[in-house]
Coordinates of C-alpha atoms in Angstrom, one line a residue:
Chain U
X1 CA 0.0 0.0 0.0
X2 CA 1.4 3.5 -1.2
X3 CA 2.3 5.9 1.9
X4 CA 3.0 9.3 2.3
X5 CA 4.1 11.1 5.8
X6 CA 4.6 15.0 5.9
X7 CA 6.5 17.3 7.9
X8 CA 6.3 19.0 9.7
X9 CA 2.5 19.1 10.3
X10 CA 2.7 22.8 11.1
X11 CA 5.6 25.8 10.6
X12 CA 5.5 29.1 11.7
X13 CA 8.1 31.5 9.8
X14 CA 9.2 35.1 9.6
X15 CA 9.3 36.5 6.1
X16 CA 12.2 36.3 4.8
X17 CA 13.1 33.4 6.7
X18 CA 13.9 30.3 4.7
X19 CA 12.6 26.4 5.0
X20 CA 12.1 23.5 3.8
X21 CA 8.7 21.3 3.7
X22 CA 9.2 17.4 3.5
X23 CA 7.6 14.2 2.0
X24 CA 8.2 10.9 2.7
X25 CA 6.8 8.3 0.4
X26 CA 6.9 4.4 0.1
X27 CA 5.2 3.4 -3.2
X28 CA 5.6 0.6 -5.3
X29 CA 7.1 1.9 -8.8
X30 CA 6.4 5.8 -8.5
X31 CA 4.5 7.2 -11.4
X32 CA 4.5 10.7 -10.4
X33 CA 5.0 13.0 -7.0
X34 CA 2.7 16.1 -6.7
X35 CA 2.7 18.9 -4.6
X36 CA -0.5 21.3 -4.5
X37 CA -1.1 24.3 -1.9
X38 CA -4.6 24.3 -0.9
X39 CA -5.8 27.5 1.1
X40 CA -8.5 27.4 3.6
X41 CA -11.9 26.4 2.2
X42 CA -10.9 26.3 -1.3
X43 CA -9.5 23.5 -3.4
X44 CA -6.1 22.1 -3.8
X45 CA -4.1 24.0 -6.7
X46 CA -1.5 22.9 -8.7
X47 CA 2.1 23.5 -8.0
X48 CA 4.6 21.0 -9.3
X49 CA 5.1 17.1 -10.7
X50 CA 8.1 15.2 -9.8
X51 CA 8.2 11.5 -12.1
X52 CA 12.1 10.5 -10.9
X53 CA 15.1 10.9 -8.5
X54 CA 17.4 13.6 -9.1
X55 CA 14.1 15.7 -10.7
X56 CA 13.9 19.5 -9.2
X57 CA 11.4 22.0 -10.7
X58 CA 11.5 25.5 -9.6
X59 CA 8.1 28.1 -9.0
X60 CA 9.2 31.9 -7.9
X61 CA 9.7 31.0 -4.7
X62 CA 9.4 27.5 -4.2
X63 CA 11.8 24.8 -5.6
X64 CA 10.7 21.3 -5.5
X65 CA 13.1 18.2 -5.4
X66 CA 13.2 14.4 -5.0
X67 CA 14.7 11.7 -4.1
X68 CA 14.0 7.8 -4.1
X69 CA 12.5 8.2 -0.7
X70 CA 11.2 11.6 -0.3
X71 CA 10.8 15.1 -1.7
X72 CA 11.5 18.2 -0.3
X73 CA 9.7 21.8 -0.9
X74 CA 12.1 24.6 -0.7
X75 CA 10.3 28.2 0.5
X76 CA 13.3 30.7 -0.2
X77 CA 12.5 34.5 1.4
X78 CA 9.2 33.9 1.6
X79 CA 5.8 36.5 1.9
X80 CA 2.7 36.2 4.1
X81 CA 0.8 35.4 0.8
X82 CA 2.7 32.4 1.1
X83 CA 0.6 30.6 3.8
X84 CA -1.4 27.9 3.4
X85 CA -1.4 24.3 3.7
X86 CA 0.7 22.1 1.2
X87 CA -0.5 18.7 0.1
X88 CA 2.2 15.9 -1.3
X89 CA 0.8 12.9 -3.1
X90 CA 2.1 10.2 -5.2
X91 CA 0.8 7.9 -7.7
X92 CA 2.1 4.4 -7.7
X93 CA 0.6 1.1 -9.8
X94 CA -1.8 1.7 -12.0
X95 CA -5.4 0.4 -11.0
X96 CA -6.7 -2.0 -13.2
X97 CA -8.4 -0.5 -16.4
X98 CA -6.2 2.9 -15.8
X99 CA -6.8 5.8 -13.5
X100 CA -5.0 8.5 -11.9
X101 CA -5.4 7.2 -8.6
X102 CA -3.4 9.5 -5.6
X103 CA -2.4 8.9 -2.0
X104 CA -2.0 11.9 -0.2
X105 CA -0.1 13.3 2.7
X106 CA -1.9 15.3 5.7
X107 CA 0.0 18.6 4.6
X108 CA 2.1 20.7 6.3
X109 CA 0.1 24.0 7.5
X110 CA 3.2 27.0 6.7
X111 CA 2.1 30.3 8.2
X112 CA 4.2 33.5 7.0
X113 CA 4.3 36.4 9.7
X114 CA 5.5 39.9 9.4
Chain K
X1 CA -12.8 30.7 -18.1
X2 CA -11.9 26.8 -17.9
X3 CA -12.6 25.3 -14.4
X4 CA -14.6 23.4 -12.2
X5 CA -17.6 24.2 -10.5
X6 CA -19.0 22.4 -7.5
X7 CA -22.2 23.4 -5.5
X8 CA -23.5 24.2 -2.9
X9 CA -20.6 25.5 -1.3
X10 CA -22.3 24.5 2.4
X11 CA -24.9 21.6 2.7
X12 CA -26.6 20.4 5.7
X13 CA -27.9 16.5 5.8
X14 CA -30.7 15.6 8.2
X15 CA -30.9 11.8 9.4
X16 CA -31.8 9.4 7.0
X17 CA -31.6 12.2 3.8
X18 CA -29.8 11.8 0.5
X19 CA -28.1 14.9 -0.4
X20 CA -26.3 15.3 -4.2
X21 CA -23.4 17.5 -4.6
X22 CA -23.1 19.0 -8.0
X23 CA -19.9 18.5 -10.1
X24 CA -19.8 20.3 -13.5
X25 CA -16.4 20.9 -15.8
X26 CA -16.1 23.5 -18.8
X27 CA -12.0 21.7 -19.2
X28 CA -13.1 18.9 -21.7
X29 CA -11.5 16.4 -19.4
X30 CA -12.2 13.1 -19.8
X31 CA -11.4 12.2 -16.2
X32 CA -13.1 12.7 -13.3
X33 CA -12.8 12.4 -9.3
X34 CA -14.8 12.6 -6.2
X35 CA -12.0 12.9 -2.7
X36 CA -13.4 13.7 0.7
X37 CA -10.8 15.7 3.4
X38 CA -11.3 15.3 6.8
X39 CA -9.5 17.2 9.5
X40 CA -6.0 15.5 10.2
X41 CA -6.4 13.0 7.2
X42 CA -5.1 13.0 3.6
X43 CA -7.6 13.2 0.6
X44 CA -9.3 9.6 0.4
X45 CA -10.6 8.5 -3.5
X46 CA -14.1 8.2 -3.0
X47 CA -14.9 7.2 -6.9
X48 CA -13.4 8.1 -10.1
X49 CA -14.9 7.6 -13.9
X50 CA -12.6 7.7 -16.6
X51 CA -15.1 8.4 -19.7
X52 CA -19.1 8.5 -19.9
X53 CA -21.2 5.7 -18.6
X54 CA -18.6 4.4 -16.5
X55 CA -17.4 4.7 -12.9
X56 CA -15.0 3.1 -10.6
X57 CA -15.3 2.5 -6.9
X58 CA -12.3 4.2 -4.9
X59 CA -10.9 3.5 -1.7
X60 CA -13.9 4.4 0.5
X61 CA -16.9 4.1 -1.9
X62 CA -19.6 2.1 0.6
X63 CA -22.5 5.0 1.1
X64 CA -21.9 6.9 -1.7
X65 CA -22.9 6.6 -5.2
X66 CA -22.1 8.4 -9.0
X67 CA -23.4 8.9 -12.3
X68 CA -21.6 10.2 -15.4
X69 CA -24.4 10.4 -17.9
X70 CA -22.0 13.6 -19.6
X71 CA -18.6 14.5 -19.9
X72 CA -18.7 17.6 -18.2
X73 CA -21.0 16.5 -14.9
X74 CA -20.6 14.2 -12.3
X75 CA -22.9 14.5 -9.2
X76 CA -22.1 12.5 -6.4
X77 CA -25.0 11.1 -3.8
X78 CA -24.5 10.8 -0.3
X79 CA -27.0 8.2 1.3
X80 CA -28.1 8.0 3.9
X81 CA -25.7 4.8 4.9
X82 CA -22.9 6.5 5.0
X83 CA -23.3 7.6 8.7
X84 CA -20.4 9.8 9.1
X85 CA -20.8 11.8 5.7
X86 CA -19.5 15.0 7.8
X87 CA -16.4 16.0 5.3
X88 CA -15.0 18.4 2.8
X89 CA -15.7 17.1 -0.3
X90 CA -13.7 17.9 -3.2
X91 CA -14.5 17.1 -7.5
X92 CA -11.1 17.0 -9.7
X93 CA -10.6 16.0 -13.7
X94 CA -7.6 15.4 -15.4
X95 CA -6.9 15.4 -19.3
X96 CA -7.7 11.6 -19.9
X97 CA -7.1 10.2 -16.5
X98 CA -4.1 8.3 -17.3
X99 CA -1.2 8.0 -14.7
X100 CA 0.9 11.5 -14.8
X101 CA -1.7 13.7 -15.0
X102 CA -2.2 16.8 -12.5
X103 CA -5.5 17.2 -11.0
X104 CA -7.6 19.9 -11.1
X105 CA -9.9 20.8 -8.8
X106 CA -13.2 22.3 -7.3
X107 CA -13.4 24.5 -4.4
X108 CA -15.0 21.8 -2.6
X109 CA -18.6 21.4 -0.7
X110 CA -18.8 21.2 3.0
X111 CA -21.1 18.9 4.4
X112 CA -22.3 18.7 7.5
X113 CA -25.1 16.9 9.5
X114 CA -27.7 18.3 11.4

């Protein structure tokens, strides 16, 4: 069964203050690694794929990278609009008949002060 | 503007009530997905259907049920046996559905019980 473990579940930062968010996966034969930044009430949105180890893609101020074992989120100098909860998820074997079937993480709550 | 529409934004469920959330894309995905969030857990894959007139169970299907009688809608029921239907619950597409693909998603409807 695919597994995903964030942390930490919450982080509290000054702006400007650099961090990283982390993702711990076991899957058997990743497909793809996601992270999405859902704020509150509103649906998850979009931020980066991951499909192998070594793979880093970069977003203003968030740089996404993984290895065989976890991914990490990079927040460089970041800004109160920056808060929200971010979501890692992977996709693993394929379901029978196809499908884009993804286990997610709990998130990592990241709040941004002045 | 492409996107996903999912209404009501609130719903309240009274004791042995069906309630239907509305689904509707404007994306032309072919793939769509019904998640519920609770506090403290990650999304859980309630059903996905990968084209019209067909569905698949996800992980926690049992008191729920879908139809896809159109590409762009997929309603989800909530009967009245699943007896802890209290939940965020969130509609996503992708392209075709096959592994790879990012999700999109809804703003979500929160459902509560009275």
């Amino acid at each position: 069964e695919d597994q995903v473990t964030q942390s930490p579940e919450a982080l509290r930062l000054q702006e400007g203050e650099s961090s990283s968010l982390n993702c711990s996966y076991t899957v058997s034969g990743l497909r793809g690694l996601f992270w999405y930044r859902q704020d509150p009430g509103k649906g998850p949105e979009f931020l980066f794929t991951l499909y192998s180890a070594g793979e880093e893609k970069e977003k203003e101020r968030l740089k996404a990278t993984l290895t065989k074992k976890e991914s990490f989120l990079h927040i460089t100098a970041p800004k109160p609009e920056d808060s929200a909860t971010y979501l890692c998820a992977v996709q693993g074997n394929i379901l029978t008949g196809g499908g884009n079937k993804l286990t997610f993480g709990t998130g990592t709550q990241l709040k941004v002060e002045l | 503007d492409g996107g996903i529409t999912q209404s009501p934004k609130y719903l309240f469920r009274k004791e042995g009530q069906n309630v239907t959330l509305s689904c509707e894309q404007n994306l032309n995905h072919d793939a769509m997905y019904w998640y519920r969030q609770d506090p403290g857990q990650g999304l859980r894959l309630i059903y996905y259907s990968q084209i019209v007139n067909d569905f698949q169970k996800g992980d926690i299907a049992e008191g729920y049920s879908v139809s896809r009688e159109k590409k762009e809608s997929f309603p989800l029921t909530v009967t009245s046996a699943q007896k802890n239907p209290t939940a965020f619950y969130l509609c996503a597409s992708s392209s075709t559905g096959r592994y790879g693909e990012k999700l999109f998603f809804g703003s979500g409807t929160q459902l509560s019980v009275l």
